[in-house]
PDB file of C-alpha atoms in Angstrom:
ATOM      1  CA  UNK A   1      88.794 151.995 172.692  1.00 53.00           C
ATOM      2  CA  UNK A   2      91.443 150.021 174.501  1.00 66.00           C
ATOM      3  CA  UNK A   3      90.324 151.004 178.006  1.00 68.00           C
ATOM      4  CA  UNK A   4      86.637 150.024 177.577  1.00 73.00           C
ATOM      5  CA  UNK A   5      87.741 146.737 176.010  1.00 68.00           C
ATOM      6  CA  UNK A   6      90.087 145.968 178.904  1.00 73.00           C
ATOM      7  CA  UNK A   7      87.396 146.936 181.417  1.00 73.00           C
ATOM      8  CA  UNK A   8      84.902 144.625 179.722  1.00 78.00           C
ATOM      9  CA  UNK A   9      87.403 141.758 179.704  1.00 81.00           C
ATOM     10  CA  UNK A  10      88.081 142.279 183.383  1.00 79.00           C
ATOM     11  CA  UNK A  11      84.370 142.236 184.188  1.00 82.00           C
ATOM     12  CA  UNK A  12      84.062 138.954 182.322  1.00 86.00           C
ATOM     13  CA  UNK A  13      86.941 137.452 184.302  1.00 89.00           C
ATOM     14  CA  UNK A  14      85.440 138.672 187.564  1.00 86.00           C
ATOM     15  CA  UNK A  15      82.018 137.218 186.717  1.00 88.00           C
ATOM     16  CA  UNK A  16      83.586 133.919 185.670  1.00 91.00           C
ATOM     17  CA  UNK A  17      85.593 133.743 188.887  1.00 91.00           C
ATOM     18  CA  UNK A  18      82.515 134.469 191.002  1.00 90.00           C
ATOM     19  CA  UNK A  19      80.471 131.867 189.114  1.00 91.00           C
ATOM     20  CA  UNK A  20      83.136 129.242 189.738  1.00 93.00           C
ATOM     21  CA  UNK A  21      83.186 130.039 193.464  1.00 93.00           C
ATOM     22  CA  UNK A  22      79.410 129.863 193.713  1.00 93.00           C
ATOM     23  CA  UNK A  23      79.292 126.594 191.780  1.00 94.00           C
ATOM     24  CA  UNK A  24      81.989 125.126 194.038  1.00 93.00           C
ATOM     25  CA  UNK A  25      80.057 126.153 197.155  1.00 93.00           C
ATOM     26  CA  UNK A  26      76.841 124.653 195.806  1.00 93.00           C
ATOM     27  CA  UNK A  27      78.654 121.405 195.004  1.00 93.00           C
ATOM     28  CA  UNK A  28      80.135 121.251 198.522  1.00 92.00           C
ATOM     29  CA  UNK A  29      76.717 121.842 200.078  1.00 93.00           C
ATOM     30  CA  UNK A  30      75.178 119.094 197.958  1.00 93.00           C
ATOM     31  CA  UNK A  31      77.844 116.681 199.163  1.00 92.00           C
ATOM     32  CA  UNK A  32      76.934 117.656 202.721  1.00 91.00           C
ATOM     33  CA  UNK A  33      73.172 117.335 202.106  1.00 89.00           C
ATOM     34  CA  UNK A  34      72.684 121.034 202.807  1.00 91.00           C
ATOM     35  CA  UNK A  35      70.379 123.467 200.935  1.00 91.00           C
ATOM     36  CA  UNK A  36      71.674 125.814 198.252  1.00 92.00           C
ATOM     37  CA  UNK A  37      73.219 129.134 199.338  1.00 92.00           C
ATOM     38  CA  UNK A  38      70.829 132.047 199.598  1.00 92.00           C
ATOM     39  CA  UNK A  39      70.821 135.041 197.277  1.00 93.00           C
ATOM     40  CA  UNK A  40      72.640 137.133 199.883  1.00 92.00           C
ATOM     41  CA  UNK A  41      75.495 134.645 200.113  1.00 93.00           C
ATOM     42  CA  UNK A  42      75.831 134.462 196.333  1.00 94.00           C
ATOM     43  CA  UNK A  43      75.830 138.249 196.050  1.00 94.00           C
ATOM     44  CA  UNK A  44      78.538 138.496 198.717  1.00 92.00           C
ATOM     45  CA  UNK A  45      80.740 136.090 196.746  1.00 93.00           C
ATOM     46  CA  UNK A  46      80.223 138.183 193.603  1.00 93.00           C
ATOM     47  CA  UNK A  47      80.999 141.368 195.512  1.00 92.00           C
ATOM     48  CA  UNK A  48      84.217 139.898 196.884  1.00 90.00           C
ATOM     49  CA  UNK A  49      85.390 139.036 193.368  1.00 89.00           C
ATOM     50  CA  UNK A  50      84.524 142.502 192.071  1.00 88.00           C
ATOM     51  CA  UNK A  51      86.234 144.441 194.856  1.00 90.00           C
ATOM     52  CA  UNK A  52      89.357 142.294 195.388  1.00 90.00           C
ATOM     53  CA  UNK A  53      91.561 144.409 193.087  1.00 89.00           C
ATOM     54  CA  UNK A  54      90.499 147.674 194.733  1.00 89.00           C
ATOM     55  CA  UNK A  55      91.179 146.156 198.162  1.00 91.00           C
ATOM     56  CA  UNK A  56      94.701 145.187 197.092  1.00 90.00           C
ATOM     57  CA  UNK A  57      95.313 148.687 195.709  1.00 91.00           C
ATOM     58  CA  UNK A  58      94.082 150.272 198.930  1.00 90.00           C
ATOM     59  CA  UNK A  59      96.336 148.078 201.071  1.00 88.00           C
ATOM     60  CA  UNK A  60      99.335 148.718 198.832  1.00 90.00           C
ATOM     61  CA  UNK A  61      98.775 152.486 198.897  1.00 90.00           C
ATOM     62  CA  UNK A  62      98.488 152.504 202.692  1.00 87.00           C
ATOM     63  CA  UNK A  63     101.678 150.483 203.017  1.00 84.00           C
ATOM     64  CA  UNK A  64     103.586 152.788 200.653  1.00 86.00           C
ATOM     65  CA  UNK A  65     102.318 155.881 202.466  1.00 86.00           C
ATOM     66  CA  UNK A  66     103.504 154.411 205.757  1.00 79.00           C
ATOM     67  CA  UNK A  67     106.911 153.639 204.208  1.00 79.00           C
ATOM     68  CA  UNK A  68     107.210 157.197 202.834  1.00 81.00           C
ATOM     69  CA  UNK A  69     106.207 158.694 206.172  1.00 78.00           C
ATOM     70  CA  UNK A  70     108.768 156.531 207.982  1.00 71.00           C
ATOM     71  CA  UNK A  71     111.489 157.521 205.509  1.00 74.00           C
ATOM     72  CA  UNK A  72     110.615 161.204 205.888  1.00 74.00           C
ATOM     73  CA  UNK A  73     110.636 160.978 209.689  1.00 69.00           C
ATOM     74  CA  UNK A  74     114.035 159.268 209.619  1.00 64.00           C
ATOM     75  CA  UNK A  75     115.436 161.896 207.258  1.00 69.00           C
ATOM     76  CA  UNK A  76     114.174 164.747 209.436  1.00 65.00           C
ATOM     77  CA  UNK A  77     115.602 163.097 212.543  1.00 62.00           C
ATOM     78  CA  UNK A  78     119.023 162.826 210.889  1.00 63.00           C
ATOM     79  CA  UNK A  79     119.023 166.412 209.590  1.00 63.00           C
ATOM     80  CA  UNK A  80     116.296 168.458 211.304  1.00 63.00           C
ATOM     81  CA  UNK A  81     117.628 171.779 209.973  1.00 61.00           C
ATOM     82  CA  UNK A  82     118.300 170.681 206.398  1.00 59.00           C
ATOM     83  CA  UNK A  83     117.075 172.873 203.584  1.00 60.00           C
ATOM     84  CA  UNK A  84     114.659 171.660 200.936  1.00 58.00           C
ATOM     85  CA  UNK A  85     114.879 173.092 197.425  1.00 61.00           C
ATOM     86  CA  UNK A  86     111.533 173.006 195.640  1.00 58.00           C
ATOM     87  CA  UNK A  87     108.896 170.318 196.184  1.00 61.00           C
ATOM     88  CA  UNK A  88     110.360 166.838 196.788  1.00 68.00           C
ATOM     89  CA  UNK A  89     109.204 164.074 194.413  1.00 69.00           C
ATOM     90  CA  UNK A  90     107.927 162.162 197.449  1.00 69.00           C
ATOM     91  CA  UNK A  91     105.262 164.831 197.896  1.00 75.00           C
ATOM     92  CA  UNK A  92     103.740 164.153 194.492  1.00 79.00           C
ATOM     93  CA  UNK A  93     103.928 160.412 195.100  1.00 81.00           C
ATOM     94  CA  UNK A  94     102.228 160.820 198.490  1.00 83.00           C
ATOM     95  CA  UNK A  95      99.453 162.904 196.964  1.00 86.00           C
ATOM     96  CA  UNK A  96      98.863 160.308 194.239  1.00 86.00           C
ATOM     97  CA  UNK A  97      98.820 157.443 196.742  1.00 85.00           C
ATOM     98  CA  UNK A  98      96.427 159.365 198.989  1.00 88.00           C
ATOM     99  CA  UNK A  99      94.005 159.988 196.110  1.00 89.00           C
ATOM    100  CA  UNK A 100      94.063 156.314 195.105  1.00 89.00           C
ATOM    101  CA  UNK A 101      93.574 155.212 198.720  1.00 88.00           C
ATOM    102  CA  UNK A 102      90.595 157.538 199.160  1.00 89.00           C
ATOM    103  CA  UNK A 103      89.022 156.369 195.887  1.00 90.00           C
ATOM    104  CA  UNK A 104      89.412 152.669 196.767  1.00 90.00           C
ATOM    105  CA  UNK A 105      88.521 152.860 200.459  1.00 90.00           C
ATOM    106  CA  UNK A 106      84.798 152.203 199.987  1.00 90.00           C
ATOM    107  CA  UNK A 107      85.413 149.137 197.835  1.00 91.00           C
ATOM    108  CA  UNK A 108      87.996 147.951 200.341  1.00 90.00           C
ATOM    109  CA  UNK A 109      85.310 148.095 203.036  1.00 90.00           C
ATOM    110  CA  UNK A 110      82.941 146.176 200.762  1.00 90.00           C
ATOM    111  CA  UNK A 111      85.578 143.511 200.230  1.00 91.00           C
ATOM    112  CA  UNK A 112      86.116 143.184 203.990  1.00 90.00           C
ATOM    113  CA  UNK A 113      82.400 142.624 204.469  1.00 89.00           C
ATOM    114  CA  UNK A 114      82.211 140.012 201.716  1.00 91.00           C
ATOM    115  CA  UNK A 115      85.443 138.296 202.758  1.00 91.00           C
ATOM    116  CA  UNK A 116      83.656 136.860 205.802  1.00 92.00           C
ATOM    117  CA  UNK A 117      81.477 134.801 203.449  1.00 94.00           C
ATOM    118  CA  UNK A 118      84.572 133.628 201.568  1.00 93.00           C
ATOM    119  CA  UNK A 119      86.111 132.472 204.832  1.00 93.00           C
ATOM    120  CA  UNK A 120      82.960 130.530 205.668  1.00 94.00           C
ATOM    121  CA  UNK A 121      82.830 128.974 202.175  1.00 95.00           C
ATOM    122  CA  UNK A 122      86.395 127.714 202.609  1.00 94.00           C
ATOM    123  CA  UNK A 123      85.394 126.074 205.881  1.00 94.00           C
ATOM    124  CA  UNK A 124      82.378 124.474 204.168  1.00 95.00           C
ATOM    125  CA  UNK A 125      84.689 123.107 201.477  1.00 95.00           C
ATOM    126  CA  UNK A 126      86.890 121.637 204.212  1.00 94.00           C
ATOM    127  CA  UNK A 127      83.794 119.989 205.707  1.00 93.00           C
ATOM    128  CA  UNK A 128      82.912 118.388 202.358  1.00 93.00           C
ATOM    129  CA  UNK A 129      86.458 117.164 201.828  1.00 93.00           C
ATOM    130  CA  UNK A 130      86.641 115.732 205.344  1.00 91.00           C
ATOM    131  CA  UNK A 131      83.366 113.864 204.922  1.00 90.00           C
ATOM    132  CA  UNK A 132      84.373 112.226 201.638  1.00 88.00           C
ATOM    133  CA  UNK A 133      87.969 111.470 202.680  1.00 87.00           C
ATOM    134  CA  UNK A 134      89.177 107.971 203.434  1.00 87.00           C
ATOM    135  CA  UNK A 135      90.154 106.921 206.940  1.00 86.00           C
ATOM    136  CA  UNK A 136      93.838 107.384 206.082  1.00 89.00           C
ATOM    137  CA  UNK A 137      93.454 110.958 204.832  1.00 91.00           C
ATOM    138  CA  UNK A 138      90.629 112.044 207.142  1.00 89.00           C
ATOM    139  CA  UNK A 139      92.853 113.099 210.115  1.00 89.00           C
ATOM    140  CA  UNK A 140      94.665 115.600 207.881  1.00 92.00           C
ATOM    141  CA  UNK A 141      91.331 116.881 206.561  1.00 92.00           C
ATOM    142  CA  UNK A 142      90.098 117.369 210.118  1.00 92.00           C
ATOM    143  CA  UNK A 143      93.228 119.371 210.895  1.00 91.00           C
ATOM    144  CA  UNK A 144      92.609 121.568 207.852  1.00 91.00           C
ATOM    145  CA  UNK A 145      88.986 122.029 208.923  1.00 93.00           C
ATOM    146  CA  UNK A 146      90.086 123.078 212.411  1.00 91.00           C
ATOM    147  CA  UNK A 147      92.375 125.706 210.887  1.00 90.00           C
ATOM    148  CA  UNK A 148      89.566 127.109 208.755  1.00 92.00           C
ATOM    149  CA  UNK A 149      87.230 127.150 211.747  1.00 93.00           C
ATOM    150  CA  UNK A 150      89.752 129.290 213.614  1.00 88.00           C
ATOM    151  CA  UNK A 151      89.551 131.787 210.746  1.00 90.00           C
ATOM    152  CA  UNK A 152      85.752 131.700 210.965  1.00 93.00           C
ATOM    153  CA  UNK A 153      85.871 132.319 214.711  1.00 91.00           C
ATOM    154  CA  UNK A 154      88.046 135.355 214.174  1.00 88.00           C
ATOM    155  CA  UNK A 155      85.645 136.665 211.510  1.00 90.00           C
ATOM    156  CA  UNK A 156      82.628 136.099 213.776  1.00 92.00           C
ATOM    157  CA  UNK A 157      84.204 137.944 216.687  1.00 89.00           C
ATOM    158  CA  UNK A 158      84.850 140.928 214.397  1.00 88.00           C
ATOM    159  CA  UNK A 159      81.552 140.736 212.511  1.00 87.00           C
ATOM    160  CA  UNK A 160      80.065 143.792 214.219  1.00 87.00           C
ATOM    161  CA  UNK A 161      82.975 145.882 212.922  1.00 85.00           C
ATOM    162  CA  UNK A 162      83.309 144.466 209.418  1.00 88.00           C
ATOM    163  CA  UNK A 163      79.538 144.626 208.789  1.00 85.00           C
ATOM    164  CA  UNK A 164      79.556 148.269 209.960  1.00 80.00           C
ATOM    165  CA  UNK A 165      76.051 148.248 211.358  1.00 79.00           C
ATOM    166  CA  UNK A 166      76.966 149.944 214.663  1.00 80.00           C
ATOM    167  CA  UNK A 167      79.141 152.844 215.718  1.00 77.00           C
ATOM    168  CA  UNK A 168      82.549 152.143 217.238  1.00 73.00           C
ATOM    169  CA  UNK A 169      81.495 153.011 220.800  1.00 77.00           C
ATOM    170  CA  UNK A 170      77.816 152.184 220.514  1.00 82.00           C
ATOM    171  CA  UNK A 171      75.946 150.844 223.543  1.00 83.00           C
ATOM    172  CA  UNK A 172      74.917 147.937 221.280  1.00 85.00           C
ATOM    173  CA  UNK A 173      78.496 146.696 220.959  1.00 82.00           C
ATOM    174  CA  UNK A 174      78.494 144.893 224.311  1.00 84.00           C
ATOM    175  CA  UNK A 175      75.465 142.806 223.354  1.00 88.00           C
ATOM    176  CA  UNK A 176      76.906 142.022 219.925  1.00 87.00           C
ATOM    177  CA  UNK A 177      80.234 141.035 221.479  1.00 88.00           C
ATOM    178  CA  UNK A 178      78.447 138.685 223.862  1.00 89.00           C
ATOM    179  CA  UNK A 179      76.434 137.146 221.033  1.00 89.00           C
ATOM    180  CA  UNK A 180      79.502 136.626 218.816  1.00 89.00           C
ATOM    181  CA  UNK A 181      81.274 134.880 221.698  1.00 90.00           C
ATOM    182  CA  UNK A 182      78.308 132.532 222.154  1.00 91.00           C
ATOM    183  CA  UNK A 183      78.331 131.731 218.418  1.00 92.00           C
ATOM    184  CA  UNK A 184      82.016 130.803 218.654  1.00 92.00           C
ATOM    185  CA  UNK A 185      81.254 128.619 221.673  1.00 91.00           C
ATOM    186  CA  UNK A 186      78.539 126.832 219.675  1.00 92.00           C
ATOM    187  CA  UNK A 187      80.937 126.228 216.788  1.00 92.00           C
ATOM    188  CA  UNK A 188      83.523 124.805 219.161  1.00 92.00           C
ATOM    189  CA  UNK A 189      80.927 122.495 220.668  1.00 91.00           C
ATOM    190  CA  UNK A 190      80.090 121.167 217.201  1.00 91.00           C
ATOM    191  CA  UNK A 191      83.786 120.841 216.364  1.00 92.00           C
ATOM    192  CA  UNK A 192      84.336 118.745 219.499  1.00 91.00           C
ATOM    193  CA  UNK A 193      81.950 116.135 218.058  1.00 91.00           C
ATOM    194  CA  UNK A 194      84.542 115.390 215.360  1.00 90.00           C
ATOM    195  CA  UNK A 195      86.261 113.156 217.909  1.00 89.00           C
ATOM    196  CA  UNK A 196      83.132 111.110 218.649  1.00 89.00           C
ATOM    197  CA  UNK A 197      80.669 111.440 215.744  1.00 91.00           C
ATOM    198  CA  UNK A 198      82.682 112.765 212.800  1.00 89.00           C
ATOM    199  CA  UNK A 199      80.112 112.327 210.029  1.00 88.00           C
ATOM    200  CA  UNK A 200      77.319 113.976 212.001  1.00 91.00           C
ATOM    201  CA  UNK A 201      79.666 116.681 213.256  1.00 91.00           C
ATOM    202  CA  UNK A 202      80.758 117.683 209.755  1.00 93.00           C
ATOM    203  CA  UNK A 203      77.157 118.130 208.643  1.00 93.00           C
ATOM    204  CA  UNK A 204      76.301 120.068 211.802  1.00 93.00           C
ATOM    205  CA  UNK A 205      79.277 122.383 211.331  1.00 94.00           C
ATOM    206  CA  UNK A 206      78.324 123.032 207.711  1.00 94.00           C
ATOM    207  CA  UNK A 207      74.742 123.839 208.735  1.00 94.00           C
ATOM    208  CA  UNK A 208      75.933 126.276 211.418  1.00 94.00           C
ATOM    209  CA  UNK A 209      78.383 127.922 209.027  1.00 95.00           C
ATOM    210  CA  UNK A 210      75.801 128.540 206.350  1.00 95.00           C
ATOM    211  CA  UNK A 211      73.313 129.861 208.911  1.00 94.00           C
ATOM    212  CA  UNK A 212      75.949 132.329 210.080  1.00 95.00           C
ATOM    213  CA  UNK A 213      76.716 133.374 206.494  1.00 94.00           C
ATOM    214  CA  UNK A 214      73.037 133.905 205.632  1.00 94.00           C
ATOM    215  CA  UNK A 215      72.322 135.989 208.735  1.00 93.00           C
ATOM    216  CA  UNK A 216      75.545 137.972 208.329  1.00 94.00           C
ATOM    217  CA  UNK A 217      74.775 138.938 204.743  1.00 93.00           C
ATOM    218  CA  UNK A 218      71.266 139.966 205.850  1.00 90.00           C
ATOM    219  CA  UNK A 219      72.797 142.310 208.443  1.00 88.00           C
ATOM    220  CA  UNK A 220      71.609 140.283 211.461  1.00 90.00           C
ATOM    221  CA  UNK A 221      74.955 140.418 213.298  1.00 90.00           C
ATOM    222  CA  UNK A 222      73.063 140.144 216.581  1.00 89.00           C
ATOM    223  CA  UNK A 223      71.375 136.912 215.477  1.00 88.00           C
ATOM    224  CA  UNK A 224      74.037 134.988 213.568  1.00 91.00           C
ATOM    225  CA  UNK A 225      72.579 131.817 215.087  1.00 91.00           C
ATOM    226  CA  UNK A 226      69.098 131.291 216.561  1.00 90.00           C
ATOM    227  CA  UNK A 227      68.763 131.921 220.278  1.00 88.00           C
ATOM    228  CA  UNK A 228      67.839 128.263 220.832  1.00 87.00           C
ATOM    229  CA  UNK A 229      71.310 127.259 219.615  1.00 84.00           C
ATOM    230  CA  UNK A 230      73.025 129.572 222.099  1.00 83.00           C
ATOM    231  CA  UNK A 231      71.051 129.194 225.326  1.00 82.00           C
ATOM    232  CA  UNK A 232      73.242 128.296 228.280  1.00 77.00           C
ATOM    233  CA  UNK A 233      76.537 128.680 226.414  1.00 77.00           C
ATOM    234  CA  UNK A 234      79.306 130.796 227.842  1.00 81.00           C
ATOM    235  CA  UNK A 235      80.608 133.528 225.567  1.00 79.00           C
ATOM    236  CA  UNK A 236      84.160 133.237 224.201  1.00 76.00           C
ATOM    237  CA  UNK A 237      86.181 136.437 224.413  1.00 71.00           C
ATOM    238  CA  UNK A 238      88.378 137.950 221.708  1.00 63.00           C
ATOM    239  CA  UNK A 239      91.805 138.027 223.348  1.00 64.00           C
ATOM    240  CA  UNK A 240      93.858 139.133 220.349  1.00 65.00           C
ATOM    241  CA  UNK A 241      94.532 142.612 221.754  1.00 62.00           C
ATOM    242  CA  UNK A 242      95.564 141.143 225.114  1.00 67.00           C
ATOM    243  CA  UNK A 243      97.955 138.733 223.397  1.00 67.00           C
ATOM    244  CA  UNK A 244      99.502 141.538 221.373  1.00 68.00           C
ATOM    245  CA  UNK A 245      99.936 143.597 224.538  1.00 70.00           C
ATOM    246  CA  UNK A 246     101.741 140.702 226.231  1.00 71.00           C
ATOM    247  CA  UNK A 247     104.144 140.354 223.296  1.00 69.00           C
ATOM    248  CA  UNK A 248     104.902 144.098 223.137  1.00 71.00           C
ATOM    249  CA  UNK A 249     105.346 144.509 226.906  1.00 73.00           C
ATOM    250  CA  UNK A 250     107.600 141.466 227.088  1.00 74.00           C
ATOM    251  CA  UNK A 251     109.786 142.759 224.261  1.00 70.00           C
ATOM    252  CA  UNK A 252     110.069 146.169 225.919  1.00 71.00           C
ATOM    253  CA  UNK A 253     111.041 144.443 229.166  1.00 74.00           C
ATOM    254  CA  UNK A 254     113.712 142.401 227.401  1.00 68.00           C
ATOM    255  CA  UNK A 255     115.082 145.539 225.702  1.00 70.00           C
ATOM    256  CA  UNK A 256     115.326 147.337 229.061  1.00 69.00           C
ATOM    257  CA  UNK A 257     116.772 144.391 230.998  1.00 70.00           C
ATOM    258  CA  UNK A 258     119.302 143.212 228.385  1.00 66.00           C
ATOM    259  CA  UNK A 259     121.917 145.961 229.028  1.00 68.00           C
ATOM    260  CA  UNK A 260     121.657 145.360 232.784  1.00 67.00           C
ATOM    261  CA  UNK A 261     122.921 141.809 232.214  1.00 67.00           C
ATOM    262  CA  UNK A 262     125.902 143.004 230.178  1.00 68.00           C
ATOM    263  CA  UNK A 263     124.544 142.121 226.761  1.00 66.00           C
ATOM    264  CA  UNK A 264     126.638 143.810 224.035  1.00 67.00           C
ATOM    265  CA  UNK A 265     124.826 146.524 222.115  1.00 62.00           C
ATOM    266  CA  UNK A 266     125.306 144.750 218.787  1.00 63.00           C
ATOM    267  CA  UNK A 267     123.600 141.619 220.089  1.00 64.00           C
ATOM    268  CA  UNK A 268     120.435 143.379 221.290  1.00 64.00           C
ATOM    269  CA  UNK A 269     118.566 143.322 217.977  1.00 67.00           C
ATOM    270  CA  UNK A 270     119.191 139.609 217.252  1.00 68.00           C
ATOM    271  CA  UNK A 271     118.098 138.756 220.793  1.00 68.00           C
ATOM    272  CA  UNK A 272     114.929 140.828 220.463  1.00 68.00           C
ATOM    273  CA  UNK A 273     114.225 139.224 217.104  1.00 70.00           C
ATOM    274  CA  UNK A 274     114.607 135.725 218.507  1.00 71.00           C
ATOM    275  CA  UNK A 275     112.544 136.442 221.617  1.00 71.00           C
ATOM    276  CA  UNK A 276     109.863 138.195 219.571  1.00 70.00           C
ATOM    277  CA  UNK A 277     109.559 135.330 217.098  1.00 71.00           C
ATOM    278  CA  UNK A 278     109.374 132.803 219.945  1.00 75.00           C
ATOM    279  CA  UNK A 279     106.635 134.838 221.654  1.00 72.00           C
ATOM    280  CA  UNK A 280     104.617 135.076 218.453  1.00 72.00           C
ATOM    281  CA  UNK A 281     104.894 131.326 217.950  1.00 72.00           C
ATOM    282  CA  UNK A 282     103.802 130.610 221.524  1.00 72.00           C
ATOM    283  CA  UNK A 283     100.955 133.122 221.590  1.00 68.00           C
ATOM    284  CA  UNK A 284      99.543 132.941 218.056  1.00 66.00           C
ATOM    285  CA  UNK A 285     100.845 129.551 216.865  1.00 66.00           C
ATOM    286  CA  UNK A 286     100.178 129.100 213.139  1.00 63.00           C
ATOM    287  CA  UNK A 287      98.910 132.698 212.889  1.00 62.00           C
ATOM    288  CA  UNK A 288     102.281 134.160 213.863  1.00 60.00           C
ATOM    289  CA  UNK A 289     103.090 135.291 210.290  1.00 61.00           C
ATOM    290  CA  UNK A 290     100.303 137.875 210.436  1.00 59.00           C
ATOM    291  CA  UNK A 291     102.146 139.718 213.196  1.00 58.00           C
ATOM    292  CA  UNK A 292     105.730 139.633 211.903  1.00 59.00           C
ATOM    293  CA  UNK A 293     105.359 143.298 210.891  1.00 57.00           C
ATOM    294  CA  UNK A 294     105.571 144.062 214.612  1.00 54.00           C
ATOM    295  CA  UNK A 295     109.192 142.905 214.503  1.00 54.00           C
ATOM    296  CA  UNK A 296     110.873 145.100 211.887  1.00 50.00           C
ATOM    297  CA  UNK A 297     114.275 144.223 213.301  1.00 47.00           C
ATOM    298  CA  UNK A 298     113.795 140.710 211.938  1.00 46.00           C
ATOM    299  CA  UNK A 299     114.242 142.147 208.456  1.00 45.00           C
ATOM    300  CA  UNK A 300     117.797 143.160 209.151  1.00 43.00           C
ATOM    301  CA  UNK A 301     119.486 146.497 208.446  1.00 42.00           C
TER     302      UNK A 301
END
């Protein structure tokens, strides 16, 4: 009896949370003189609330499996010919984590798809707050809006993968990549109007964001914005992989060159940590925290 009761209570909390998010989005759109969100957008918000826990469980299981695999590899490297009596407890833990990860993977994918709409709704909220803010507070609200728009740009550039409407190496990917880059260029053009026509720009940005959300939830990743909005605009490229490559290659170069300059062995890790953190700050700016996992030596021994 306890489990069905707890499950019912959780469903109620999830529904209440989704209703609050939808109501907040509708209120923000009313403040911006924009129409109500479509059914697809509302369903995506509900789906994100219902799959958030499974997504967290999937991510946690994957992280723990990686940690166990790393520990096992380190143990084997230290004692490659060591004997093992019976089945190690880590094996049972790995099997359990694998089962949970497999069971939650589908809902994790659903959460990833719906999370794009959540990102857009946060940007819409920033638009509403910027429009109603006083002249003293408005610059800070514009900065917050710019940060949210960067998150939207990232989501748009990856929309073809998160929506899972095409194969990884499909011939359609090139066209979708070009379209996503044009959508980002259109958003940046609207954002630039914040410096000249802020009130009109905020409304325009909100309209573009909701159009993107509606088309994305309908599966039209190749038509996130109408063609008339994109004609003549140069596509923006996703350079995240290139930036990561620059950071990794630079760190490898520093690690190879450091001993040649007489750097003591004990000082190599602190130097790599400092250089790596500086590179992440320069390349990714406020997003640098997302890539700190690339620098495990920053965590210390």
